[in-house]
Coordinates of C-alpha atoms in Angstrom, one line a residue:
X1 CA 0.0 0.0 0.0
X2 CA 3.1 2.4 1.1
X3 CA 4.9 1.7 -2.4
X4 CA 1.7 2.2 -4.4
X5 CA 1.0 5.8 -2.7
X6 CA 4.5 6.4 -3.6
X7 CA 4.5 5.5 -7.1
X8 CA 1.2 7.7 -7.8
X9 CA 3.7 10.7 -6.0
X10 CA 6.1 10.1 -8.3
X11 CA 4.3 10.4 -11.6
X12 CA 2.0 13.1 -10.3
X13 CA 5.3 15.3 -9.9
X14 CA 6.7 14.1 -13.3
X15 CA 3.6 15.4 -14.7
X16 CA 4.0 18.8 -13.5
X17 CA 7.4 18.8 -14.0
X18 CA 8.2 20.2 -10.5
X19 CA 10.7 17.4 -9.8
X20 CA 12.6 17.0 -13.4
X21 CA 15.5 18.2 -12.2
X22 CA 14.9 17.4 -8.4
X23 CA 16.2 14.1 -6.8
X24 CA 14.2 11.3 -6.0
X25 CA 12.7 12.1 -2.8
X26 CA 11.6 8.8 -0.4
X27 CA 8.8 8.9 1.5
X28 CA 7.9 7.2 5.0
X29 CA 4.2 6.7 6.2
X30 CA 4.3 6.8 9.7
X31 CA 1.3 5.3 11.8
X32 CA -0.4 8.1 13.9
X33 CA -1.5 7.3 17.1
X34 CA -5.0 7.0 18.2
X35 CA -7.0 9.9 19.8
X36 CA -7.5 9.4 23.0
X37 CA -10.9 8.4 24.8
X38 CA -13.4 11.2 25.0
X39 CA -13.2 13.2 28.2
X40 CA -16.8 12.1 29.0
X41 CA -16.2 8.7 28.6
X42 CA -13.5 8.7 31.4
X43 CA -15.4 10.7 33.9
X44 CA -18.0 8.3 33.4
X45 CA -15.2 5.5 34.6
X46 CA -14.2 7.8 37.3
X47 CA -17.5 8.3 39.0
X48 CA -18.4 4.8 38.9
X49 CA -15.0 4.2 41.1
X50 CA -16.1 6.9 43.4
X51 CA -19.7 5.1 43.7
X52 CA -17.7 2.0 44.4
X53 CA -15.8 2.8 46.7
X54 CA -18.5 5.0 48.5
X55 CA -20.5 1.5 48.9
X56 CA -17.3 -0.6 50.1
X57 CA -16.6 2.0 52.8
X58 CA -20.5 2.1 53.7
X59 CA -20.5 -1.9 54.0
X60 CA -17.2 -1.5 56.3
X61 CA -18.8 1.0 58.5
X62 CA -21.9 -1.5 58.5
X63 CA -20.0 -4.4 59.6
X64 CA -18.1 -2.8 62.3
X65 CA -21.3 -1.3 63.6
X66 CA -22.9 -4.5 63.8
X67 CA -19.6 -6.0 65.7
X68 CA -19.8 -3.1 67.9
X69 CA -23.1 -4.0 68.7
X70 CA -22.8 -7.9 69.5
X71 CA -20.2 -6.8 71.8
X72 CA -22.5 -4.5 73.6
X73 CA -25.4 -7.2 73.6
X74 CA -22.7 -9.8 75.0
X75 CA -21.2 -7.8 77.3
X76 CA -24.9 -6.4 78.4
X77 CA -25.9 -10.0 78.9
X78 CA -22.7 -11.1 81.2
X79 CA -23.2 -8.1 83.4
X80 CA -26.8 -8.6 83.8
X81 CA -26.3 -12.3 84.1
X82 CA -23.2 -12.2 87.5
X83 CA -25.1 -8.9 88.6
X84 CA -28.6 -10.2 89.6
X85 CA -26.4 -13.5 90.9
X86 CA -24.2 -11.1 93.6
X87 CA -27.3 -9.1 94.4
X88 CA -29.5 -12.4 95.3
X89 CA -26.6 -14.2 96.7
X90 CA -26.0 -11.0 98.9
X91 CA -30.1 -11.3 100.1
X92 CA -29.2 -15.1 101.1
X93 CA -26.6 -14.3 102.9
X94 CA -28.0 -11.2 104.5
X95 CA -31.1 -13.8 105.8
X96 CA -28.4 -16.5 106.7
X97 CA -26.7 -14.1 109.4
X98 CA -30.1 -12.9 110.4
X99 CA -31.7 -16.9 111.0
X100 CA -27.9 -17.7 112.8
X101 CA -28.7 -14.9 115.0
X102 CA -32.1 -16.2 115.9
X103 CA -32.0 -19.7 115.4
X104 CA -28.3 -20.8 115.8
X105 CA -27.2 -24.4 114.3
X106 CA -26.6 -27.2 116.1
X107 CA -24.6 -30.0 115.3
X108 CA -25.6 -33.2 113.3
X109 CA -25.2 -35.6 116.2
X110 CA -26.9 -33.5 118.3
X111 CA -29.7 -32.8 116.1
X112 CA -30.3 -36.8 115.2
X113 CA -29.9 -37.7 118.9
X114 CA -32.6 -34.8 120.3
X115 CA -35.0 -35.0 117.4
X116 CA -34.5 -37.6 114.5
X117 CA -34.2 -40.5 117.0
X118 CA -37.5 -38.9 118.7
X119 CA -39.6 -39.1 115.5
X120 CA -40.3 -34.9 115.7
X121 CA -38.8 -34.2 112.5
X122 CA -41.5 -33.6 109.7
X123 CA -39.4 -31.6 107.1
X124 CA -36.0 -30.9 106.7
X125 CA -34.9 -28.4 104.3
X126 CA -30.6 -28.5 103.6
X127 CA -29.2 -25.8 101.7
X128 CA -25.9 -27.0 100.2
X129 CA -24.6 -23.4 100.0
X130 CA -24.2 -22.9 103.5
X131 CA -24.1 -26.5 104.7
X132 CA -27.2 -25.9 106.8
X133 CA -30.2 -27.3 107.4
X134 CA -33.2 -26.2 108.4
X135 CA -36.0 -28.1 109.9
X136 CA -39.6 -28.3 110.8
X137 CA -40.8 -29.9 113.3
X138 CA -44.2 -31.5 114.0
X139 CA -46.3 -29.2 116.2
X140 CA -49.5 -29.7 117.9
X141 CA -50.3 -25.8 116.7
X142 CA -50.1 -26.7 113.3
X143 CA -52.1 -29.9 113.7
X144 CA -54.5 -28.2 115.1
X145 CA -54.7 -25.4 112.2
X146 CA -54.3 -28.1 109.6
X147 CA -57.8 -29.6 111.2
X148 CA -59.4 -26.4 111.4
X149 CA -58.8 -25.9 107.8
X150 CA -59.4 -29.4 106.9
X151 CA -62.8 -28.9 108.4
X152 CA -64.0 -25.5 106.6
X153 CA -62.6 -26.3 103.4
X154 CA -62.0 -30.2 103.0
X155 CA -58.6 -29.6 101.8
X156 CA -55.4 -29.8 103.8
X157 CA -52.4 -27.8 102.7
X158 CA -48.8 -29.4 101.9
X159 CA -46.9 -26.7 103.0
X160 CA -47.0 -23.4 106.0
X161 CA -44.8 -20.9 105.4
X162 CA -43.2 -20.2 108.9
X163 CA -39.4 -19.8 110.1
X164 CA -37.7 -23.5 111.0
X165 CA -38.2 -24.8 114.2
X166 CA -34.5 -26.3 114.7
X167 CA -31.2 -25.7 112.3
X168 CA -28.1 -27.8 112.3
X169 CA -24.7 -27.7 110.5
X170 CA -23.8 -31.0 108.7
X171 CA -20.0 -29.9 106.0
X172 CA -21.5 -32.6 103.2
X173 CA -22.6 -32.4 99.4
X174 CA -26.8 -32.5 99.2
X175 CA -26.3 -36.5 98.3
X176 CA -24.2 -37.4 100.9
X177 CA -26.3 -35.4 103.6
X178 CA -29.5 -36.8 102.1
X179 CA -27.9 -40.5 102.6
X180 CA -27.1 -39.8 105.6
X181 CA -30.5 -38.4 106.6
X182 CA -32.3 -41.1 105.4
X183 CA -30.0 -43.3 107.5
X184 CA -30.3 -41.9 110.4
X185 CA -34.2 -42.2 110.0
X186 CA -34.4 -45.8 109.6
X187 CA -31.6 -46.4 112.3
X188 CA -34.4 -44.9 114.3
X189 CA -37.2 -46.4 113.0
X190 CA -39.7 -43.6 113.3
X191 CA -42.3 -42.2 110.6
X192 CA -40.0 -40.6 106.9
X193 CA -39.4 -37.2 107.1
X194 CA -39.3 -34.8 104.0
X195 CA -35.8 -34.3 102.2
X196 CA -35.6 -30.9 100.3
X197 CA -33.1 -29.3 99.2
X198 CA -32.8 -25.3 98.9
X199 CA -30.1 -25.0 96.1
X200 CA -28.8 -22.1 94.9
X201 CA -29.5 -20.6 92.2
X202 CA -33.1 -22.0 93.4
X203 CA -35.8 -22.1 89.9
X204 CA -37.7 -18.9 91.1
X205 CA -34.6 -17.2 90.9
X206 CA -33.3 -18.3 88.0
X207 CA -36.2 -17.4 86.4
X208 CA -35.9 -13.8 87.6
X209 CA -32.0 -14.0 86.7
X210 CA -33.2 -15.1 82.8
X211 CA -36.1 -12.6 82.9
X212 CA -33.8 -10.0 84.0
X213 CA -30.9 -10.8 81.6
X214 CA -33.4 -10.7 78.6
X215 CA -35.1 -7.9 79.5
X216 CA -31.8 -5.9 79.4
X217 CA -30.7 -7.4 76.0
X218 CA -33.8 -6.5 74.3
X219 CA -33.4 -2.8 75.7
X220 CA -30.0 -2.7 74.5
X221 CA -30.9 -4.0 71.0
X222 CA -33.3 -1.6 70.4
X223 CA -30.6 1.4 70.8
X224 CA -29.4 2.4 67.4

């Protein structure tokens, strides 16, 4: 293609006779580069990078927010969860020091010798915490109210709600003391007493640890 568009210079000058006495004179064809893009086409390209990168930082800040905000649920939770357990553990203990005060514990021996071995004991309620139990007694006043009650309403209740009658201290897990309750009950051959066992956490408060741990979750959560 080069040596054709030379050839047709050639004879076009020898025509007009403005190279007869003029020397040959070679031409090159040099490629020209392409124009460049239109200036709209690349802001196009560069606001579409800025859009992307707008959205990559927004998802960032998105994730960390939500990491930010497990942490505080978490963290909301574990508080909530070890606070309500010191402050009820703190009301037990505040009632244990008041009962010793009123009702102090005797010992196990003592307690089987004076009143398992006399067939008196009606319910005995050990709290593994504190190694303590605390006991109710059979009581002619009680027997009495149970057949008032029984009388007027046909129904006799399981349960009064009144302070123990006798507490003793007994250093053993709630199995072992319950073995050696029951024992000691048929080593004296008198009528079975009641085994309970006052655990802590006990279910009611669990339940208001839970209800009190959710509660302050769901508060939490619903801060943006």
């Amino acid at each position: 293609m080069a040596l054709r568009s030379l050839s047709r210079l050639r004879l076009l000058s020898r025509r007009f006779g403005c190279l007869r006495h003029s020397p040959l004179v070679s031409y090159r064809v040099v490629s020209a580069p392409l124009p460049s893009a239109h200036p709209f086409s690349t802001f196009v390209d560069d606001e579409a990078e800025r859009k992307s990168k707008i959205e990559q930082e927004r998802k960032e800040s998105e994730d960390k927010r939500k990491v930010r905000r497990a942490y505080a649920l978490g963290g909301c939770l574990m508080v909530m969860w070890f606070s309500t357990h010191a402050i009820l553990l703190y009301k037990r203990r505040n009632e244990f020091r008041l009962l010793n005060d009123k009702i102090p514990p005797i010992e196990w021996e003592d307690f089987k010798r004076e009143y398992v071995e006399k067939g008196l004991v009606k319910t005995v309620v050990f709290q593994p915490h504190f190694e303590v139990g605390n006991v109710y007694l059979h009581s002619p006043q009680e027997q009495a109210m149970k057949k008032k009650i029984v009388d007027l309403l046909h129904a006799a209740p399981d349960k009064f709600s009144r302070p123990p009658d006798v507490r003793f201290i007994l250093e053993a897990s709630a199995k072992d003391a319950k073995k050696l309750f029951d024992e000691a009950i048929l080593k004296a051959k008198v009528d079975k007493a009641e085994f309970e066992l006052d655990e802590f956490p006990s279910y009611r408060e669990l339940s208001f640890i839970l209800a009190s741990s959710i509660f302050a979750v769901a508060a939490v959560s619903l801060v943006k």
